[in-house]
XYZ file of C-alpha atoms in Angstrom:
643
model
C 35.432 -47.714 54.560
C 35.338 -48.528 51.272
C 36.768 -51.852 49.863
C 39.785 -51.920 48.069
C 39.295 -53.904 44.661
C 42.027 -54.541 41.939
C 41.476 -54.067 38.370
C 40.449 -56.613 35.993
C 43.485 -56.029 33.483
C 45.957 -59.059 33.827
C 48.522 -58.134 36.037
C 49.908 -54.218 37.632
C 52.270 -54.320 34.639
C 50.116 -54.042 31.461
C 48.295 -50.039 33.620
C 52.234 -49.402 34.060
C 52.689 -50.207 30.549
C 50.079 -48.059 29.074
C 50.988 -45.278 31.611
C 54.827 -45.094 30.994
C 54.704 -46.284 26.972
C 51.640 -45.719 25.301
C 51.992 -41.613 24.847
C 55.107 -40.120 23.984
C 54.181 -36.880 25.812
C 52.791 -36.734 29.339
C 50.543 -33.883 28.440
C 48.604 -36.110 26.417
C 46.514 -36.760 29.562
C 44.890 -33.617 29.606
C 43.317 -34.206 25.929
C 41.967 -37.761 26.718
C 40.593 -36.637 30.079
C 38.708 -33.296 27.962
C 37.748 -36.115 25.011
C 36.213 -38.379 27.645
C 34.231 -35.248 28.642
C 32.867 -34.480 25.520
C 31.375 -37.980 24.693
C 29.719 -37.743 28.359
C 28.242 -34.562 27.005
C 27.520 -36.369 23.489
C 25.733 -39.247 25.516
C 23.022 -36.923 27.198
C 22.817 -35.377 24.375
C 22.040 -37.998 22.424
C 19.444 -39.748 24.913
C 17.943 -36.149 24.922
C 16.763 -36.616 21.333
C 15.421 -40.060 21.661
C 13.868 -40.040 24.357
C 12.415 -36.025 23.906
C 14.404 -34.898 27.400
C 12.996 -31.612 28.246
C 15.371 -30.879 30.947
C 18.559 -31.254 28.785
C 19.221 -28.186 27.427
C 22.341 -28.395 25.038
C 23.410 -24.643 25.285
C 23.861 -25.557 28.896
C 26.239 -28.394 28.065
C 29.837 -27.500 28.941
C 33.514 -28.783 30.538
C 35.137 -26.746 33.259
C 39.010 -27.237 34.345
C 40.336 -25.758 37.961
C 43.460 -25.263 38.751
C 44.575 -25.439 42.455
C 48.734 -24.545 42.468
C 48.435 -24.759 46.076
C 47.189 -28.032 46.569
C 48.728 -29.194 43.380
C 45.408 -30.700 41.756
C 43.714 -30.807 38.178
C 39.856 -30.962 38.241
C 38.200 -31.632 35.061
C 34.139 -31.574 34.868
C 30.905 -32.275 32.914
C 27.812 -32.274 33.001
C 27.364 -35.150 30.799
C 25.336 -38.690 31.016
C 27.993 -39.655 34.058
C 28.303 -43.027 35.074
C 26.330 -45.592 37.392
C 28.303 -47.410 40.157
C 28.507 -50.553 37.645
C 29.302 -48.302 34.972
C 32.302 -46.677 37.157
C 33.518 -50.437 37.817
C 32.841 -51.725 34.575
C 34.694 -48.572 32.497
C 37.062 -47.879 34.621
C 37.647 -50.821 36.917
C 38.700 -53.065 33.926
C 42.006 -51.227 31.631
C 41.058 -50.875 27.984
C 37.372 -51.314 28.616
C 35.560 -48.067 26.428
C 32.092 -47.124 26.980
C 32.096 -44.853 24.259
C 33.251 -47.690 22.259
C 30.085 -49.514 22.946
C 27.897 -46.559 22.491
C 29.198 -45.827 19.463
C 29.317 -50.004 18.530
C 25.071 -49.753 19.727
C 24.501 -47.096 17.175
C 26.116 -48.481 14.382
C 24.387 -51.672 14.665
C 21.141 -49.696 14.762
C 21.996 -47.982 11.910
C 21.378 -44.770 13.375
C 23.990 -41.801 12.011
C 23.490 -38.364 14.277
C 25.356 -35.711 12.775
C 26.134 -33.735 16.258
C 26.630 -36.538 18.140
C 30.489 -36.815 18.042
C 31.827 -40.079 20.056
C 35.883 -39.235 20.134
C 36.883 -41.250 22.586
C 36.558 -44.873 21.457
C 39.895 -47.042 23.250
C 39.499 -47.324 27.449
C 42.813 -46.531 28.069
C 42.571 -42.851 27.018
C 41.618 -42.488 31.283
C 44.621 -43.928 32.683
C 46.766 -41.313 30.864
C 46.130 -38.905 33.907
C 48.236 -41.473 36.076
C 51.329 -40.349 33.869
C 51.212 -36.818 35.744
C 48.589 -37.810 38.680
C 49.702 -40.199 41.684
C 46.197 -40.314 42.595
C 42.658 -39.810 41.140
C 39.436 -39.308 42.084
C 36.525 -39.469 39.312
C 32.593 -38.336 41.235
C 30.154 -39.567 38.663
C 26.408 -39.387 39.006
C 23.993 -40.585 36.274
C 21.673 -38.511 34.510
C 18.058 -39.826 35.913
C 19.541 -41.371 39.125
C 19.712 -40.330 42.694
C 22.830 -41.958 44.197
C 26.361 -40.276 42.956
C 29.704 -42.389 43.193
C 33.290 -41.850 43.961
C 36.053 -43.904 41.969
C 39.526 -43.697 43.668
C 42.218 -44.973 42.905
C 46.367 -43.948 43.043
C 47.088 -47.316 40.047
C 49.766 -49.095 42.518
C 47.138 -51.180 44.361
C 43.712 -51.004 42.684
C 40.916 -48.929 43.583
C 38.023 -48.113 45.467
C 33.805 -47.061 44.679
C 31.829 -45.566 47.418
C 28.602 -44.024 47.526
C 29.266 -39.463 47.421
C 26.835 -36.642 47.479
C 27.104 -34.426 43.711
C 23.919 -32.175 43.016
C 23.737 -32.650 39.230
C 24.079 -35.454 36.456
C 27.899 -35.653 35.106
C 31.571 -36.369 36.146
C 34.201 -34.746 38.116
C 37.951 -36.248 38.019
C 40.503 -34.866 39.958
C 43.946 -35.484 39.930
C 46.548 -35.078 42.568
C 49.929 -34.542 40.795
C 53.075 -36.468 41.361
C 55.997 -34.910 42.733
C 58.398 -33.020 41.038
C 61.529 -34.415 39.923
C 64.684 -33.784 38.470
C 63.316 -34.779 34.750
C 59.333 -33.603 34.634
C 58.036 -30.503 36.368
C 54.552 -31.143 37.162
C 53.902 -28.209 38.486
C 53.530 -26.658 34.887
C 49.716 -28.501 34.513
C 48.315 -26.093 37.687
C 49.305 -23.198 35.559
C 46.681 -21.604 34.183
C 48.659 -20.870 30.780
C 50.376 -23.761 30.134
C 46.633 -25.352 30.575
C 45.371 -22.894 27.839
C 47.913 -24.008 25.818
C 47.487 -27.432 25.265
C 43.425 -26.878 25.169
C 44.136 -24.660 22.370
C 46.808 -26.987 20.839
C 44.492 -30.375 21.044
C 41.006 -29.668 22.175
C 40.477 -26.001 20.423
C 37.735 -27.598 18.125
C 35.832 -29.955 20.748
C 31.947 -28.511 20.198
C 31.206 -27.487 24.302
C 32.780 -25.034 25.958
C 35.705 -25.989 27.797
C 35.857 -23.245 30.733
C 38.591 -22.312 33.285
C 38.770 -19.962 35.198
C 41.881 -17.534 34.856
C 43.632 -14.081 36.628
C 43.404 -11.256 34.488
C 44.684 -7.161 34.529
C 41.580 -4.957 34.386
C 41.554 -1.008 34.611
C 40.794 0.838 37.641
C 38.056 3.247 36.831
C 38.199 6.195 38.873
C 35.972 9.419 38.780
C 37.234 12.457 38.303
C 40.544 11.223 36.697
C 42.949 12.928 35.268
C 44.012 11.821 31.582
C 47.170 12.447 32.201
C 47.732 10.242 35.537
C 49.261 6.864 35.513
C 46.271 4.152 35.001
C 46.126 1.465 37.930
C 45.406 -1.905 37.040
C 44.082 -4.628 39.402
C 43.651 -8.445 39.208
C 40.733 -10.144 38.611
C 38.922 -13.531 37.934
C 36.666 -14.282 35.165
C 35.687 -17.288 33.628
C 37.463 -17.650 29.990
C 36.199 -20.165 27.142
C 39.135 -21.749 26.256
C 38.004 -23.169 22.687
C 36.894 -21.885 19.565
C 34.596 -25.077 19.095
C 33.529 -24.182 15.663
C 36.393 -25.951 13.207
C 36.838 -23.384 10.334
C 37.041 -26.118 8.114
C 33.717 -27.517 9.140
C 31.804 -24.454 8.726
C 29.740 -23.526 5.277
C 32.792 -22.463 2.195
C 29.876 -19.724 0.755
C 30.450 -18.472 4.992
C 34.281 -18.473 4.758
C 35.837 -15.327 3.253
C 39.507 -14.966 1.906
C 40.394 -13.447 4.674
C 39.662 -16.049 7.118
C 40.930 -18.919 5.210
C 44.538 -16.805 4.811
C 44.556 -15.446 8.492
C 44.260 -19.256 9.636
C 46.655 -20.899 7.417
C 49.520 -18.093 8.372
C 48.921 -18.624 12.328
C 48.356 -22.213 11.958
C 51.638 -22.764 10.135
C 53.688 -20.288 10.868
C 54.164 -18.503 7.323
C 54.125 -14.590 6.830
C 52.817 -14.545 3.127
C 49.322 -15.613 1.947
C 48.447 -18.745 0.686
C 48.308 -18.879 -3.382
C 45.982 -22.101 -2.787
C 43.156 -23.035 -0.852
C 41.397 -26.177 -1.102
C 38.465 -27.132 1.070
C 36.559 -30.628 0.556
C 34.038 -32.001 2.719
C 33.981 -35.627 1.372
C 30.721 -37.956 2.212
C 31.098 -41.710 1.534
C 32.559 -45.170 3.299
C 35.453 -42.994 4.872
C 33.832 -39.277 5.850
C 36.152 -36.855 6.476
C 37.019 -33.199 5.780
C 40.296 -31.514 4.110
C 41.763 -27.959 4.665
C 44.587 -27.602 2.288
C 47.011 -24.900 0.987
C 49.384 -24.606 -1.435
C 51.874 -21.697 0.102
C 52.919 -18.536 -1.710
C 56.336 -19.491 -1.412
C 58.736 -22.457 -1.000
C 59.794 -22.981 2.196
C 63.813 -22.154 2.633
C 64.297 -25.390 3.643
C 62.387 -27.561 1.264
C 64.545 -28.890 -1.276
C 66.367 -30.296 2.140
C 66.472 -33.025 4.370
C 64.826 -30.855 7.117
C 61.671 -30.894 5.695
C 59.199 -32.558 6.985
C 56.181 -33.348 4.739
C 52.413 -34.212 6.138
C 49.271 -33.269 6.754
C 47.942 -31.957 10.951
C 45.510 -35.150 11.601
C 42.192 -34.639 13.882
C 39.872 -37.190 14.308
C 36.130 -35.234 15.189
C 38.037 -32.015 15.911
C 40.552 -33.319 18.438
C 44.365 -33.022 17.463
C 45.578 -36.222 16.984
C 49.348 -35.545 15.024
C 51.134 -32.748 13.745
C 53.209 -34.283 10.441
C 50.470 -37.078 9.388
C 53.345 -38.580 6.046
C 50.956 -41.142 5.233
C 47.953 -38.419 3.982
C 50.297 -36.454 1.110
C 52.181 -38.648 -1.211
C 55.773 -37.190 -1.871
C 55.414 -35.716 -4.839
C 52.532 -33.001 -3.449
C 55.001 -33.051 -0.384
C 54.447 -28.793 -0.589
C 50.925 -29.144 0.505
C 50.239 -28.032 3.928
C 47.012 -28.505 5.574
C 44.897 -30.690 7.880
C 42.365 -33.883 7.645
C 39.447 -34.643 10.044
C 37.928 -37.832 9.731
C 35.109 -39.682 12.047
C 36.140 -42.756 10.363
C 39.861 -43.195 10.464
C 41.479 -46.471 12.857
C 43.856 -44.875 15.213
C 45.781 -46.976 17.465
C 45.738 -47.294 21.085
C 46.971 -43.969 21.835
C 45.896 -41.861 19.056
C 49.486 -40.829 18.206
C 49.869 -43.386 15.419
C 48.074 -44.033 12.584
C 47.335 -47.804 11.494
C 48.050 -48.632 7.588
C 44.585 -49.403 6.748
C 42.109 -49.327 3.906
C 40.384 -46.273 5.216
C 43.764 -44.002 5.644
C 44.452 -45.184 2.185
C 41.048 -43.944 0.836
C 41.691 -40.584 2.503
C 45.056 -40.668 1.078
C 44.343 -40.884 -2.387
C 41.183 -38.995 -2.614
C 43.828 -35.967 -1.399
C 46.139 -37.221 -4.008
C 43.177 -36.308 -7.217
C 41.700 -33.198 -5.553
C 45.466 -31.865 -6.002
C 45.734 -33.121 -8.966
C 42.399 -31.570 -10.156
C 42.932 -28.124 -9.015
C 46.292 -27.779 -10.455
C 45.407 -28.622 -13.598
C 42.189 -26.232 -12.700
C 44.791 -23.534 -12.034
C 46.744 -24.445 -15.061
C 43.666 -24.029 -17.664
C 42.011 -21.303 -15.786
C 44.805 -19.256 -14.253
C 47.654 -19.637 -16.310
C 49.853 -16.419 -14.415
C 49.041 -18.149 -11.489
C 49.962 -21.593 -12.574
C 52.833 -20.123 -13.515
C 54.014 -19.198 -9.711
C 53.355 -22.508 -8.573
C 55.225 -23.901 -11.357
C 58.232 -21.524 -10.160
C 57.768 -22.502 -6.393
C 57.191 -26.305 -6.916
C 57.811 -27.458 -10.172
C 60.749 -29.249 -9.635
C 59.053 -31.505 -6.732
C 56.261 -32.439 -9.829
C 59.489 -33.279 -12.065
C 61.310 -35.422 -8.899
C 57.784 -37.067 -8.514
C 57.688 -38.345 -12.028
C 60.984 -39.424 -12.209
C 60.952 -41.403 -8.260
C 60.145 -44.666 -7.543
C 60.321 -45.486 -11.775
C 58.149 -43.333 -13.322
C 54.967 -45.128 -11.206
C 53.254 -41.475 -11.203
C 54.081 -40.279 -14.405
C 50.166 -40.465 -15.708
C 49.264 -38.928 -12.730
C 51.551 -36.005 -12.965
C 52.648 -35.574 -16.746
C 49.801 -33.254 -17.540
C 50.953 -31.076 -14.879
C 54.630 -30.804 -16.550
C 56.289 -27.422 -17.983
C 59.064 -26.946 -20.091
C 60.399 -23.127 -21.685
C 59.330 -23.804 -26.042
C 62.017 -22.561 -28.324
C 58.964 -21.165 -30.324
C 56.674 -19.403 -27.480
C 59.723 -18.252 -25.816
C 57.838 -19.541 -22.274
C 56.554 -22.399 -20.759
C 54.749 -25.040 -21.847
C 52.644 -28.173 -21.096
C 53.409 -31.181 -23.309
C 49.913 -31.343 -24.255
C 50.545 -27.885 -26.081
C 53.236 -29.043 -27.678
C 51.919 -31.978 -28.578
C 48.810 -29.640 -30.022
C 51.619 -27.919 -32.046
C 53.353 -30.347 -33.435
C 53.592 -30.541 -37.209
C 52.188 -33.328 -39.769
C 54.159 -36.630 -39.674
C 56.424 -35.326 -37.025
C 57.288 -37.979 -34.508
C 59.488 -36.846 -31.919
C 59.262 -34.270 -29.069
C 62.347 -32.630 -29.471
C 64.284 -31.471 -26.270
C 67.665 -30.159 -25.412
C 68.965 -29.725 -21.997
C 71.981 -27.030 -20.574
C 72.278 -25.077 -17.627
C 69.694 -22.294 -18.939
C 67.595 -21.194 -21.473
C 69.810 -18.681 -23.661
C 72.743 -21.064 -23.475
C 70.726 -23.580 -24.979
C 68.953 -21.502 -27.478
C 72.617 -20.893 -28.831
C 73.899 -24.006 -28.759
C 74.705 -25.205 -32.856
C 73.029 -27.675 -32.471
C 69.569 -26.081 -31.785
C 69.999 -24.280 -35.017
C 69.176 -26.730 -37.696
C 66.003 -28.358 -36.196
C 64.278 -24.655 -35.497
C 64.763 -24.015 -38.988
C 63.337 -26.734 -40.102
C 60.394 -25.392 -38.456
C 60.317 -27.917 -35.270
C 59.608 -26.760 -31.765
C 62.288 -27.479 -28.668
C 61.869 -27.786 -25.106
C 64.706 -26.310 -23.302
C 65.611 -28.826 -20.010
C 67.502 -26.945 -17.323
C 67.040 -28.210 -14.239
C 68.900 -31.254 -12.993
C 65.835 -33.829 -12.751
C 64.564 -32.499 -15.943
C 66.181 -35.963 -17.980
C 65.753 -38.129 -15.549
C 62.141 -37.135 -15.567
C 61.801 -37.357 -19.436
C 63.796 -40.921 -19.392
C 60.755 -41.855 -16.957
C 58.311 -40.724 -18.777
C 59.598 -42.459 -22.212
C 56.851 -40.916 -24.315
C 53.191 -38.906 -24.212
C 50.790 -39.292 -25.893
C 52.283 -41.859 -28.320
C 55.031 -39.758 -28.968
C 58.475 -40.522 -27.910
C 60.973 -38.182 -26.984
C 63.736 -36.943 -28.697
C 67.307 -35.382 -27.388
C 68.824 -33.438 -30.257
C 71.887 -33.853 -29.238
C 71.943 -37.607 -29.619
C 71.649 -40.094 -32.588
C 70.497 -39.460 -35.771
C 68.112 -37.200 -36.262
C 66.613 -37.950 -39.802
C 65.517 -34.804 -40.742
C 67.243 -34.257 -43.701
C 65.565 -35.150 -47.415
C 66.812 -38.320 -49.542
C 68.734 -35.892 -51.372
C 70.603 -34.483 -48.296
C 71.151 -38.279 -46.934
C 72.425 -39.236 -50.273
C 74.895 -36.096 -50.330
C 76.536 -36.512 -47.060
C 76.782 -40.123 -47.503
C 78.804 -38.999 -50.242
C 80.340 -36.458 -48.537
C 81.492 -38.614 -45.751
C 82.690 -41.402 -48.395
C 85.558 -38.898 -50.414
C 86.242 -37.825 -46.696
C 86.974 -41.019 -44.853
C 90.437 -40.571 -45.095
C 90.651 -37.424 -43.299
C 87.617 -38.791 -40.575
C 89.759 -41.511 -39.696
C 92.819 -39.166 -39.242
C 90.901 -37.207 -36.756
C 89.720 -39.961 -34.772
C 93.026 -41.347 -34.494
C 94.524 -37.761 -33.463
C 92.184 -37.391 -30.711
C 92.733 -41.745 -29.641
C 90.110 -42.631 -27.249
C 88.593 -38.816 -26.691
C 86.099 -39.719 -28.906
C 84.070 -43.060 -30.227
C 84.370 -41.395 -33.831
C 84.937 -38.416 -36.039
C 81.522 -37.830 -38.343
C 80.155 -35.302 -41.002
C 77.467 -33.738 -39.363
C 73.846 -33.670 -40.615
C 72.397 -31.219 -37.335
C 74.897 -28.128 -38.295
C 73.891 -25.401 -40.105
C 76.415 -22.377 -39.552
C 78.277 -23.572 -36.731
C 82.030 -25.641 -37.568
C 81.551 -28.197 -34.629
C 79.689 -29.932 -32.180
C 80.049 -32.717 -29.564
C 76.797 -35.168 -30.027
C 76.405 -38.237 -27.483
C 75.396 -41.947 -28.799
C 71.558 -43.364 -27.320
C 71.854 -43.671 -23.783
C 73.500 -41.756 -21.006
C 73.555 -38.165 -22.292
C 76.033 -35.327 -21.894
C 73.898 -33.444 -19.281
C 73.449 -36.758 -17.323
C 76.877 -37.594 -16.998
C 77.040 -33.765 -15.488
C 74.283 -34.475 -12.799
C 76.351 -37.751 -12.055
C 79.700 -35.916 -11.538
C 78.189 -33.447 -9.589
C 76.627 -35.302 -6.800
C 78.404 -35.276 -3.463
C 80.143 -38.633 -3.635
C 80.720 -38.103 -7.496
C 80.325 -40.268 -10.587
C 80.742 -43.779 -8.751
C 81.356 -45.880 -11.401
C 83.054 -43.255 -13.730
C 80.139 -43.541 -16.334
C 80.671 -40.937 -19.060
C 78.388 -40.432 -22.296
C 79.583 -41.429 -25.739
C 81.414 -38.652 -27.400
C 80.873 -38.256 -30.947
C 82.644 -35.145 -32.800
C 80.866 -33.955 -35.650
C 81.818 -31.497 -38.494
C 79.705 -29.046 -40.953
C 80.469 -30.249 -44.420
C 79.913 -26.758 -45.613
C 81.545 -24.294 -43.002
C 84.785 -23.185 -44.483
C 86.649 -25.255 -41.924
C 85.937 -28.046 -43.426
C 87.697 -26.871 -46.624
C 90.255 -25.666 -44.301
C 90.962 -29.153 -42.778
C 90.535 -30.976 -46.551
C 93.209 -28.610 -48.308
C 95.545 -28.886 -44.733
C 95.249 -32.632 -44.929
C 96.606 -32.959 -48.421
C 99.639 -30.768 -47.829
C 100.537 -31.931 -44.482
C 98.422 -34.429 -43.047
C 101.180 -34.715 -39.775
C 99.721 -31.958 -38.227
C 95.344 -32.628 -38.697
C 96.827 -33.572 -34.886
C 96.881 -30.446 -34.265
C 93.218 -29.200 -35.912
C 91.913 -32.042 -34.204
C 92.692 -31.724 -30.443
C 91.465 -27.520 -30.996
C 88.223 -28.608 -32.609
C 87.577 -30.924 -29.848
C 88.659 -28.488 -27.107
C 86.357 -26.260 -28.932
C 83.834 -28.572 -28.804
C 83.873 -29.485 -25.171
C 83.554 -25.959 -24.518
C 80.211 -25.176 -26.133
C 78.806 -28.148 -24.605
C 80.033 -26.751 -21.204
C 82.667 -29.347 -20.298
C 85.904 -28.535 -18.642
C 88.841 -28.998 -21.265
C 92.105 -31.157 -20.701
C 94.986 -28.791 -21.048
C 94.060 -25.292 -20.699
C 97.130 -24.352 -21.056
C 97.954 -26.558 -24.198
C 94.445 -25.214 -25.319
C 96.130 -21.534 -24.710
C 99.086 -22.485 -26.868
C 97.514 -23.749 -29.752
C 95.350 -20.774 -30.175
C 98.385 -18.231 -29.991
C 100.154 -19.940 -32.499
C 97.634 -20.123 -35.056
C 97.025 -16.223 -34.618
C 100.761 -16.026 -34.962
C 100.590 -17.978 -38.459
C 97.699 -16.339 -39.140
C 99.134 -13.079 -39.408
C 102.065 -14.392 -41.638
C-alpha cells in the first residue's frame, strides 16, 4: 500500500483557501483541468520539434472528457508529455508549484519564441480547482519516453498518495469523484453531457486540440421499403463529438475572413440582432503581443445611457476565456465598443478571474484606445453617411468623454466632435468650421436650445448670420459642458452668442449706441428698477436686428446651464442661476413706443417692463412668474389697443 504523504504547502488551510476562495464559480475547475491538458499536449509537442520525434504526430494530439452519471465521475485525458513520478510529486505534491511555469520560464531564458507552442497554464493552483466539485482525485500520468506510469491520489483532507499503475501510452488521465449533493450546489450537473458542452464552449472553445466527449444523440431509422408517408423512428446513439472550434476567428488571416463571418460572430457572441456598422481586427506584435476583435454596433443598446450598462472588453489569454466585462481594456469614453482581447503576455492573477494593474494591461489598453480613435476619424474622412450613424448612436458618449474627468481627453477626442452649422444646415467637425471661418474672425460662435429650428429662430441668431458668421447649434445637454472643457481649438476660443459683448459692430455702430444708450439712460434705469432684482440691468442691444427683445446672460454660467442644473434629479443644489441681462433693439418700433410712453406717463414703463421680460423669458424657453398676471397684461393692452 502506498504511503500516505502530505503536501508541501504550509498548513491544510492555505489548499482550503485556494479551493473555497480563489474562483468565484465552481465550474472554473473544468477549464483549468482542460488548460493543464493542453500545455501537456504543447510540451510533446514542443520536444517533438527539437529533438525531430518521429513518433509524435500532432494531428493525433487531442483531450477526451467522460462522463459517468452513474458513478458520478469526471475523467479528463491527454496524450501529452505526462509526468514522471518526481514530476507528479514535485507539481502536484507541493500547492502553487507550475510546471508549465517553468517550461515556459526555460524558454524564455533561451530565447526561443515557438509560435504554436501555447503554454496557458502558468500558476500551480489551476489543479486543485477540481477539489471545489471533486472529494477525491485520481491523476495516471506516464511520461513520454518512459516505461513506468504513476497514480497520484489524493481526496485534499489528509495529503496524498503516488504508486506505480499500468497506462499503455504517454499522457495524463485525472479523474474526479464528485462531492455529494447538497442543498446549495448540485454536482450532479458536471456528469451531464450538456452542461459539460457548455462550459467547453463557453471557456475552452478556442484551445488548438480537440477536446472530445462522447455524447447520446437521435439518429433516423432507415428502413427499406418505407413508406413516405409513415411516421419516421428515431433511435439513440453514441458518437464521439469535438466539442471546440479550436481555430479563434480572430486569429485566422483578415484577407480569409468575409463580412459575413465577422457579423454572424459578433451577433451570437453578444447577443445583438442587427449587424455590426464596425469591425476592427488588429493583430499587434511588440513587448505586449496580443490580438483585438472589436465592433462598433449598429445600434445603441436600450440600456446604455443607464446605469445597467456594463462596459468592457471578453478577455482570453492564448484562446482560453478568462472574463466576460474586462473595464480596464476600453476607457469610458469608447465605453460602446464591444469586442474581445487575447494576449500571451498579459499578468493574470492567481485565478485568472482578475486582472493585475500592470504596465502590460496598460499597453493593451491604450493601443485599443488609438486604433478607435484612428478608425473613427477613418470613417469620418472616408465615410461621411456612415460617420454620420455613429455620430447618431454614440455621439453623445464622445461629448460626455470630453467633458469627464476635466477635459483630460479633449485632444484625444475633439477631432471626432459634431455640431449641426447654421450655414451647411448639417453637421459638422470643428476642423471644418475652423476651415470656414472668415479673415480676422476670432471666435467659434455657438448657441445652444433644445433643438435646431428653435435655435435657428432665436433673435439673437439673427444678427451674427448676417453678418456672414457661421453658428453651431448645441442641443444636447453635455453639449456646454463639453465646449467649457474644451476652452478653445485650434487657437480659437469659443464664443456663446448669447453672452457678453459680442463686438461685431463697426466704430460707427459702437459710437451710435453708445449714444443711443446715453439720451436713454433715463428710461434704462426705469426698467431695471420696474423689474427690481429680475434682472442685473436693462441695456440697448447691439445683437438685435428685427426682433424687440432678448434675454442675454453675463460670462459664466449660461442660460442653458442653469437648465441642465435644474433639471437633474436632486435639482439645482445651490440655487445657481445665470445673470440675466434684458436687452432692447434701438430701432424696432418698440423702442419708440417705450421712449414716447415714458415721457407721458413714466408710472406705468412698470407695466412695459414686466411684459417685455415675460416676453423675454419665453423665447429663451424659461417658465414665466405669473401666467396669469402675464394673461392680464396682454388682454388689456388689446383692449386699449382697440380704443
Amino acid at each position: 500500500m502506498a504511503k500516505k504523504k502530505q503536501f508541501k504547502a504550509e498548513s491544510k488551510r492555505l489548499l482550503d483557501l485556494m479551493i473555497n476562495s480563489i474562483y468565484t464559480h465552481k465550474e472554473i475547475f473544468l477549464r483549468e483541468l482542460i488548460s493543464n491538458a493542453s500545455d501537456a499536449i504543447d510540451k510533446l509537442y514542443y520536444q517533438s520539434l527539437t529533438e525531430n520525434l518521429s513518433d509524435v504526430d500532432r494531428s493525433n494530439l487531442k483531450i477526451e472528457i467522460d462522463l459517468d452519471a452513474e458513478q458520478r465521475k469526471i475523467t479528463i485525458s491527454d496524450n501529452g508529455l505526462g509526468m514522471s513520478k518526481e514530476e507528479l510529486e514535485e507539481n502536484l505534491g507541493t500547492i502553487a508549484k507550475s510546471g508549465s511555469f517553468a517550461f515556459k520560464k526555460d524558454l524564455e531564458e533561451a530565447d526561443k519564441k515557438e509560435e504554436d507552442v501555447d503554454i496557458i497554464g502558468q500558476f500551480g493552483v489551476g489543479f486543485y480547482s477540481a477539489f471545489m466539485v471533486a472529494k477525491e482525485v485520481e491523476v495516471v500520468s506516464k511520461k513520454y519516453g518512459e516505461e513506468q506510469a504513476y497514480l497520484w491520489k489524493s481526496n485534499a483532507s489528509d495529503g496524498y498518495t503516488i504508486e506505480e499503475t499500468t497506462k499503455d501510452s504517454n499522457g495524463t488521465i485525472i479523474t474526479l469523484y464528485l462531492k455529494d449533493n447538497t442543498d446549495d450546489e448540485n454536482y450532479d450537473e458536471y456528469v451531464q453531457a450538456f452542461a459539460i458542452e457548455q462550459l467547453v464552449k463557453k471557456y475552452s472553445d478556442y484551445i488548438r486540440y480537440p477536446i472530445e466527449m462522447e455524447v447520446e444523440t437521435q439518429k433516423r431509422v432507415e428502413k427499406e421499403n418505407e413508406d413516405e408517408n409513415s411516421e419516421p423512428e428515431f433511435e439513440t446513439v453514441k458518437e464521439i463529438r469535438t466539442l471546440n472550434s479550436m481555430i479563434p476567428l480572430w486569429k485566422r488571416n483578415k484577407s480569409e475572413i468575409t463580412e459575413e463571418e465577422y457579423f454572424e460572430f459578433y451577433k451570437k457572441k453578444f447577443n445583438d440582432f442587427q449587424d455590426p456598422q464596425k469591425v476592427i481586427h488588429t493583430n499587434i506584435e511588440g513587448n505586449v503581443s496580443f490580438s483585438t476583435l472589436l465592433y462598433i454596433p449598429g445600434k445603441a443598446p436600450h440600456n446604455y445611457y443607464s446605469q445597467d450598462y456594463e462596459k468592457g472588453l471578453q478577455l482570453y489569454s492564448r484562446g482560453v476565456f478568462i472574463m466576460d466585462k474586462a473595464s480596464e481594456l476600453i476607457p469610458e469614453h469608447f465605453r460602446f465598443v464591444k469586442g474581445l482581447v487575447d494576449s500571451q503576455d498579459l499578468s493574470l492573477n492567481i485565478s485568472r478571474e482578475m486582472l493585475q494593474h500592470d504596465r502590460q494591461l496598460k499597453v493593451i489598453a491604450n493601443r485599443i484606445e488609438k486604433k478607435v480613435k484612428s478608425e473613427l476619424l477613418l470613417m469620418l474622412r472616408n465615410d461621411r453617411e456612415a460617420y454620420d450613424k455613429f455620430w447618431g448612436n454614440f455621439g453623445t458618449q464622445i461629448k460626455f468623454g470630453i467633458y469627464n474627468n476635466y477635459g483630460m481627453h479633449k485632444e484625444l477626442l475633439q477631432d471626432l466632435l459634431m455640431f449641426y452649422s447654421s450655414k451647411e444646415k448639417k453637421l459638422v467637425t470643428l476642423d471644418e468650421y475652423v476651415n470656414r471661418m472668415q479673415e480676422g474672425q476670432e471666435h467659434i460662435y455657438f448657441m445652444s436650445g433644445d433643438n435646431v429650428d428653435k435655435i435657428d429662430k432665436l433673435p439673437q441668431c439673427e444678427l451674427v448670420k448676417d453678418k456672414g458668421y457661421e453658428i453651431l447649434y448645441l442641443t444636447d445637454n453635455v453639449d456646454e459642458f463639453c465646449i467649457q472643457a474644451l476652452m478653445n481649438y485650434k487657437e480659437k476660443t469659443f464664443k456663446n452668442i448669447n453672452q457678453g459683448d459680442l463686438n461685431l459692430e463697426t466704430e460707427e455702430e459702437k459710437k451710435q449706441l453708445e449714444e443711443t444708450a446715453k439720451e436713454n439712460k433715463e428710461l434704462l434705469d426705469g426698467l431695471k428698477e420696474s423689474l427690481n432684482e429680475k434682472v442685473s440691468e436693462v441695456k440697448i442691444s447691439s445683437r438685435l436686428k428685427s426682433n424687440p427683445v432678448c434675454l442675454t446672460s453675463a460670462e459664466g454660467m449660461s442660460f442653458e446651464m442653469e437648465k441642465v442644473l435644474s433639471a437633474m434629479p436632486e435639482g439645482n443644489p445651490y440655487g445657481i442661476k445665470a445673470t440675466r441681462i434684458l436687452e432692447i433693439n434701438p430701432n424696432h418700433e418698440i423702442f419708440t413706443a417705450l421712449q414716447k410712453m415714458y415721457k407721458e406717463d413714466k408710472a406705468s414703463v412698470g407695466q412695459y417692463a414686466e411684459l417685455l421680460y415675460n416676453q423675454a423669458l419665453l423665447i429663451e424657453g424659461f417658465p414665466i412668474d405669473d401666467p396669469m398676471e402675464f394673461s392680464r397684461q396682454i388682454c388689456e393692452f388689446m383692449v386699449k389697443a382697440t380704443k
